[in-house]
CSV table of C-alpha atoms in Angstrom, one decimal:
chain,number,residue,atom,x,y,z
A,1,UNK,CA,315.3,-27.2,6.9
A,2,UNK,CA,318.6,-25.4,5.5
A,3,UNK,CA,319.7,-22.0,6.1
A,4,UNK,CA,321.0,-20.1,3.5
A,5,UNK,CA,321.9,-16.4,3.2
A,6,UNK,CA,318.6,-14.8,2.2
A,7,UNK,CA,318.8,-11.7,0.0
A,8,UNK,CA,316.7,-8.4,1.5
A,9,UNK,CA,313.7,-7.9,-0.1
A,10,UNK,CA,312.8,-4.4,-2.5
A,11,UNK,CA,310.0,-2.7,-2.2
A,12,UNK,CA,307.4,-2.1,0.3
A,13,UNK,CA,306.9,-4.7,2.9
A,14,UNK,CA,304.2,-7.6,2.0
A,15,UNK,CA,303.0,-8.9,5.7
A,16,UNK,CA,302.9,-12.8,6.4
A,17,UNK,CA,301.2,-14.6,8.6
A,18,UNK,CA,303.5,-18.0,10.0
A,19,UNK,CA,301.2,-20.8,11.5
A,20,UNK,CA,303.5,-23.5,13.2
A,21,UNK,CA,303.0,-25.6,16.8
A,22,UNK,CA,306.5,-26.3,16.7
A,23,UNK,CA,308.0,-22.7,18.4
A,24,UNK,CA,312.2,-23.1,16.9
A,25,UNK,CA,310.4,-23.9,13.7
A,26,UNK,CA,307.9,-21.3,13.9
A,27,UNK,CA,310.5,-18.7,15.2
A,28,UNK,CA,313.1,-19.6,12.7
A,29,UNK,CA,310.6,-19.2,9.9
A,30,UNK,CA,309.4,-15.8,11.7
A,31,UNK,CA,313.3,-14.2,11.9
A,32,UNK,CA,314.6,-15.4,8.4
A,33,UNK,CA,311.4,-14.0,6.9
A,34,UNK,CA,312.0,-10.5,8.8
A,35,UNK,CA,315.4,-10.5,7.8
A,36,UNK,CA,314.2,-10.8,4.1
A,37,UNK,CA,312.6,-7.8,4.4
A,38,UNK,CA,309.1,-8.5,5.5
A,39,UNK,CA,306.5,-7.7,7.9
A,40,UNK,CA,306.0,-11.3,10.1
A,41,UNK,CA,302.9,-11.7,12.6
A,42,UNK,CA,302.7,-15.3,14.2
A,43,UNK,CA,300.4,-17.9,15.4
A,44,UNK,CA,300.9,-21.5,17.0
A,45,UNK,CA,297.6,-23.3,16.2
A,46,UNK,CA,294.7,-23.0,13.8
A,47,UNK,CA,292.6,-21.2,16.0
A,48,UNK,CA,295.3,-18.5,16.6
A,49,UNK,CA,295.6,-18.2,12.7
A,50,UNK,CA,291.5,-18.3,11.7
A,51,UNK,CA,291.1,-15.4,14.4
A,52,UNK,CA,294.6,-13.2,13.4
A,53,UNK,CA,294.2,-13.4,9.3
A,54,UNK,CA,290.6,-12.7,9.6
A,55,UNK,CA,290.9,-9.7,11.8
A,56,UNK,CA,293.8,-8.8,10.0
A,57,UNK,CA,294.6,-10.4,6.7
A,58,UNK,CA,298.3,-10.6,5.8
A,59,UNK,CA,299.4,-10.4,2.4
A,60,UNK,CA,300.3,-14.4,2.5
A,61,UNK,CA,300.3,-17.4,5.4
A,62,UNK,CA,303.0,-19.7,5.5
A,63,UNK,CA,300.5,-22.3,7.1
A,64,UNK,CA,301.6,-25.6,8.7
A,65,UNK,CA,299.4,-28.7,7.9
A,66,UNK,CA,299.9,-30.7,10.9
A,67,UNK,CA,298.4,-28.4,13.9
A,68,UNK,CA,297.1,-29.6,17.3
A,69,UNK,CA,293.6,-28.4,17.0
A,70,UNK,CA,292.4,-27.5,13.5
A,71,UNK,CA,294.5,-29.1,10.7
A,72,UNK,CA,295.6,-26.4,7.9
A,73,UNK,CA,292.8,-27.8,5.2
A,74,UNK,CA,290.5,-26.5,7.9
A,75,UNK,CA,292.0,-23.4,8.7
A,76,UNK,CA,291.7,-22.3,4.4
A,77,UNK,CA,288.5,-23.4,4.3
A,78,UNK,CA,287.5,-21.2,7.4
A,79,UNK,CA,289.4,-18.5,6.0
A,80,UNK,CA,288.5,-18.9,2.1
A,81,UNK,CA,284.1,-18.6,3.8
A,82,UNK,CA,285.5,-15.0,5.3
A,83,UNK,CA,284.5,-12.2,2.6
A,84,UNK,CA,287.7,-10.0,2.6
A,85,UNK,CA,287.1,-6.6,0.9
A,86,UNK,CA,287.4,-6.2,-3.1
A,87,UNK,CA,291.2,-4.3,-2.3
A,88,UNK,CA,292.5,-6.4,0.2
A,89,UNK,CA,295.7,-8.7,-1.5
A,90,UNK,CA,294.7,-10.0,-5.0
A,91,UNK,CA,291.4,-9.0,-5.1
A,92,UNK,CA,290.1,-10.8,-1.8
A,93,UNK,CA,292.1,-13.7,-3.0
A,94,UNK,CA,294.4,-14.9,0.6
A,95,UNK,CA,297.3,-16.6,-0.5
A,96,UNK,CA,298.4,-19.7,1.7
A,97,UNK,CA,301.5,-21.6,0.8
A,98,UNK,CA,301.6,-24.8,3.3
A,99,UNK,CA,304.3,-26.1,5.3
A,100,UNK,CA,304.0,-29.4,6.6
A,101,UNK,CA,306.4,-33.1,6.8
A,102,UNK,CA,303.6,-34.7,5.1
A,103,UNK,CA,304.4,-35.4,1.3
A,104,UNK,CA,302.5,-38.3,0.1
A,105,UNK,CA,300.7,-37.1,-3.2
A,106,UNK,CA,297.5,-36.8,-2.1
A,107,UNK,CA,297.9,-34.4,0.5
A,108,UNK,CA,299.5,-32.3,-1.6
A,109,UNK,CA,296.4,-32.7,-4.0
A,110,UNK,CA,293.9,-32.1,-1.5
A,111,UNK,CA,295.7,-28.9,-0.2
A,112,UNK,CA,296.2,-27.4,-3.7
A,113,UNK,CA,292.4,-28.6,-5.0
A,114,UNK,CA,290.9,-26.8,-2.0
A,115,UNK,CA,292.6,-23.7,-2.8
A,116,UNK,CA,296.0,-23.3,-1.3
A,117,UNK,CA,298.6,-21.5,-3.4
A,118,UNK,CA,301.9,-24.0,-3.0
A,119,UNK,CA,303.2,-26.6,-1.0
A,120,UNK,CA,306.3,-27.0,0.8
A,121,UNK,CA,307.7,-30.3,2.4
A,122,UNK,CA,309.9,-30.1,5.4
A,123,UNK,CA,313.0,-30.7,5.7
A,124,UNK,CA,313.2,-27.8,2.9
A,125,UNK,CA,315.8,-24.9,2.2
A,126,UNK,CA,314.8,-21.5,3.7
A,127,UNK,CA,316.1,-20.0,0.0
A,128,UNK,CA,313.6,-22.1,-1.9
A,129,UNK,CA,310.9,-21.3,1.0
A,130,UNK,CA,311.7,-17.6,0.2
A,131,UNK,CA,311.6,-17.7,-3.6
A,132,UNK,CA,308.3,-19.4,-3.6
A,133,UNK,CA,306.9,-16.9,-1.4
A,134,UNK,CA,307.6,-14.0,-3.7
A,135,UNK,CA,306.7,-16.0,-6.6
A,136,UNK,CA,303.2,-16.6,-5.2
A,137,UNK,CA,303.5,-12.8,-4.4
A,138,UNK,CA,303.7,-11.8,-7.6
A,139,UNK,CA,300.9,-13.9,-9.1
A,140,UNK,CA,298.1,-12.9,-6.6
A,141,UNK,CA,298.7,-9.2,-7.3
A,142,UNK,CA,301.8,-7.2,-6.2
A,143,UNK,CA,300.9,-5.0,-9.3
A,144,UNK,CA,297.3,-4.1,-11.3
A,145,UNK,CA,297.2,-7.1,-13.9
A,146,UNK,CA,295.4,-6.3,-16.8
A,147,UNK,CA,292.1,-7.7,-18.2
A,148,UNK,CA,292.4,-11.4,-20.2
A,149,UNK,CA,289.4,-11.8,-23.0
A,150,UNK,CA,289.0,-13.8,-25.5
A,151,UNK,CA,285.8,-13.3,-27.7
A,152,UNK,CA,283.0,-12.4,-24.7
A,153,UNK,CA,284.7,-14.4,-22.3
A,154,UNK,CA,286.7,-12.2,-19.4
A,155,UNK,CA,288.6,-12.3,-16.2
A,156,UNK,CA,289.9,-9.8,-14.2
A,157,UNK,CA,292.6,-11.0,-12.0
A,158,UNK,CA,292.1,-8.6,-9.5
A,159,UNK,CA,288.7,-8.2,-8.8
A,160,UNK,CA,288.6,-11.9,-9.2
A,161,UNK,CA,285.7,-11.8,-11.5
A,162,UNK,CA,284.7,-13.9,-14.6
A,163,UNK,CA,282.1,-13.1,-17.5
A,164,UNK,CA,281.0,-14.7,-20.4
A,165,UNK,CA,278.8,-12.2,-22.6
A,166,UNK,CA,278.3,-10.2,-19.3
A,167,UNK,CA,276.7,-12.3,-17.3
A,168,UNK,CA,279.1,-13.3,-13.8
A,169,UNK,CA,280.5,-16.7,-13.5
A,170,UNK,CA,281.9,-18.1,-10.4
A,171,UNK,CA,284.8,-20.2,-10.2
A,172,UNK,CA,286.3,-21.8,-7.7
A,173,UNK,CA,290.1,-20.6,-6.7
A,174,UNK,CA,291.7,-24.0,-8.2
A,175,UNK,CA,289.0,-23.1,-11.5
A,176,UNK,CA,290.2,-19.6,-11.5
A,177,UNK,CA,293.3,-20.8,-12.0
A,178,UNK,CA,293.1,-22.8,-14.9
A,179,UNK,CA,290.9,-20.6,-16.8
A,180,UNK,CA,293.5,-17.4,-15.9
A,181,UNK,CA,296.4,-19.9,-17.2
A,182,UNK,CA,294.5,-20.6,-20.3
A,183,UNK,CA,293.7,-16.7,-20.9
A,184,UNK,CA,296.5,-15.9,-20.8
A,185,UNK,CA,298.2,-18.4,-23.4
A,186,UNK,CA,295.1,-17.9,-26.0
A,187,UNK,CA,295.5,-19.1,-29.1
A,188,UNK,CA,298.4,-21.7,-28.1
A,189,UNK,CA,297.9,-25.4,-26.9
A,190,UNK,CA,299.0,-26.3,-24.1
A,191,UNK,CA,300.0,-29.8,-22.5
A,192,UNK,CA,298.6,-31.3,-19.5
A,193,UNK,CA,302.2,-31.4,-18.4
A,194,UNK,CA,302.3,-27.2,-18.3
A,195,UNK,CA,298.7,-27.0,-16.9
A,196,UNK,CA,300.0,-29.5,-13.6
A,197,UNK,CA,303.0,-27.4,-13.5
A,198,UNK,CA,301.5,-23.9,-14.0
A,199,UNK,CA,298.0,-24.3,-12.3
A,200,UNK,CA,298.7,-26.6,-9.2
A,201,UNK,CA,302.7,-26.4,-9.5
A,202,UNK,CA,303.3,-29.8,-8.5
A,203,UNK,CA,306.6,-30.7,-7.9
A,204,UNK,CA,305.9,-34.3,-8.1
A,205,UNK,CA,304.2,-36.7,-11.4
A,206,UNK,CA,300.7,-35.4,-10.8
A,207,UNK,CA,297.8,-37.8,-12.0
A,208,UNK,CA,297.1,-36.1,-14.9
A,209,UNK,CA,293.4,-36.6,-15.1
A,210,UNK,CA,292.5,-33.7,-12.4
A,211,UNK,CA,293.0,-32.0,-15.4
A,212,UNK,CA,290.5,-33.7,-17.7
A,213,UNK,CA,288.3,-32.9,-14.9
A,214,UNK,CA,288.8,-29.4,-13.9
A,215,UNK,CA,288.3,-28.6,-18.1
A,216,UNK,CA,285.2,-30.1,-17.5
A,217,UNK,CA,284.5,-28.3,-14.6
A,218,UNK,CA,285.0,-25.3,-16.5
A,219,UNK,CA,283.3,-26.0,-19.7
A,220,UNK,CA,280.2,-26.6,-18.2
A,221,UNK,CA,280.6,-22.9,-16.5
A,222,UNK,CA,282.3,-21.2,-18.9
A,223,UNK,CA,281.8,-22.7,-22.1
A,224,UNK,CA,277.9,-23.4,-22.4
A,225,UNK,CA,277.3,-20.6,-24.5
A,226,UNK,CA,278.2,-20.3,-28.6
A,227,UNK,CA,280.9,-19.7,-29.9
A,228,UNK,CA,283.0,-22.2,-28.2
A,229,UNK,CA,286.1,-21.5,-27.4
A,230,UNK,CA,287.7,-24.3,-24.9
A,231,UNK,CA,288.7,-27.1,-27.8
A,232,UNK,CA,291.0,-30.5,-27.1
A,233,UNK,CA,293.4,-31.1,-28.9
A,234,UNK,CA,294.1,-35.1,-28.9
A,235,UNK,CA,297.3,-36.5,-27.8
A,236,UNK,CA,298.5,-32.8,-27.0
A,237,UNK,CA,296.1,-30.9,-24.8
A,238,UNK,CA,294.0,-27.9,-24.6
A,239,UNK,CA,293.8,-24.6,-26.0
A,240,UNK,CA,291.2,-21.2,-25.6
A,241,UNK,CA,290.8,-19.7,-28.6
A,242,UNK,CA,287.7,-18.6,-31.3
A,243,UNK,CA,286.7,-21.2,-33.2
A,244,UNK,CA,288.5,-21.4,-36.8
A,245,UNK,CA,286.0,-20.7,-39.9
């Protein structure tokens, strides 16, 4: 990893949670993150981290794949089955960004598809590390986000909830996602390309066809009633929006 000179953050404090085995690492990662500006609690294995966000859920974890007892996949999916109240973070939503030295693609398609927020290889710059973490900050909720609808679809990003003509849908996080990232860009197509980028922000050629899937994921939730409104567009990509009369 590379030191850099971190810029102080504005603002109130968000509170992170760092999961590492590896102590410089972990106390590194604890001290630049202070110095930034926020409020750092720590933990040095999965059990440590499954017991301290659930008693006291942090705002994000920086969570370390590689641990000696549970591996971080385990440690979301613990923490994803823990109910956290309606106002806690982004609606309930616990962001994890993971931290690990393991960079083949599919990990970092398993960690994003079970519902992490970004992945991080090591060696990486503290500065990137930083901006990431207040770029996942501001999408899970710093600030009220307004409703997204299109015809009787909704979702409200902060209470996490989905209709379609009134009636609940649930979605998973990597779901919720894709159908926010499409809400939001109604009306326009967008490319396989910006869904990878935008809804699991890979920073590496992602096989495009976890997208193919997820739309179908989500049609069959979302898009079973009349109108329709999630069309393909061939040889370009996707777009939410009432159909055209």
């Amino acid at each position: 990893m590379s030191a850099g000179e971190p810029a102080a953050a504005e603002g109130p404090a968000a509170r992170l949670l760092v999961v590492d085995d590896e102590p410089t690492v972990r106390e590194l990662l604890a001290e630049t993150l202070r110095f930034a500006g926020f409020t750092v609690g720590v933990a040095s294995n999965g059990a440590e981290a499954v017991a301290a966000a659930t008693a006291d859920p942090p705002d994000l974890i920086v969570l370390d794949v590689m641990l000696p007892d549970l591996d971080g996949f385990e440690v979301l999916r613990r923490l994803r089955a823990v109910p956290r109240p309606p106002g806690s973070g982004a609606g309930g939503h616990l962001p994890v960004l993971f931290l690990t030295a393991r960079d083949a693609p599919e990990d970092k398609v398993s960690g994003l598809v079970i519902g992490g927020d970004d992945y991080v290889t090591k060696p990486f710059h503290l500065a990137e590390l930083l901006a990431r973490i207040r770029a996942i900050l501001r999408r899970t909720g710093a600030e009220p986000a307004a409703p997204l609808a299109v015809a009787d679809l909704t979702l409200d990003p902060d209470a996490r909830l989905v209709t379609r003509a009134g009636v609940p849908v649930r979605l998973s996080p990597t779901e919720f996602r894709l159908l926010q990232f499409l809400l939001s860009n109604a009306g326009r197509v967008v490319s396989k390309a910006q869904i990878l980028e935008h809804v699991w922000r890979y920073d590496f050629g992602g096989d495009p066809s976890i997208v193919d899937t997820y739309i179908s994921y989500l049609r069959r939730k979302v898009d079973q009633a009349t109108p329709k409104l999630l069309h393909t567009v061939h040889g370009v990509g996707y777009v939410l929006r009432r159909p055209k009369t």
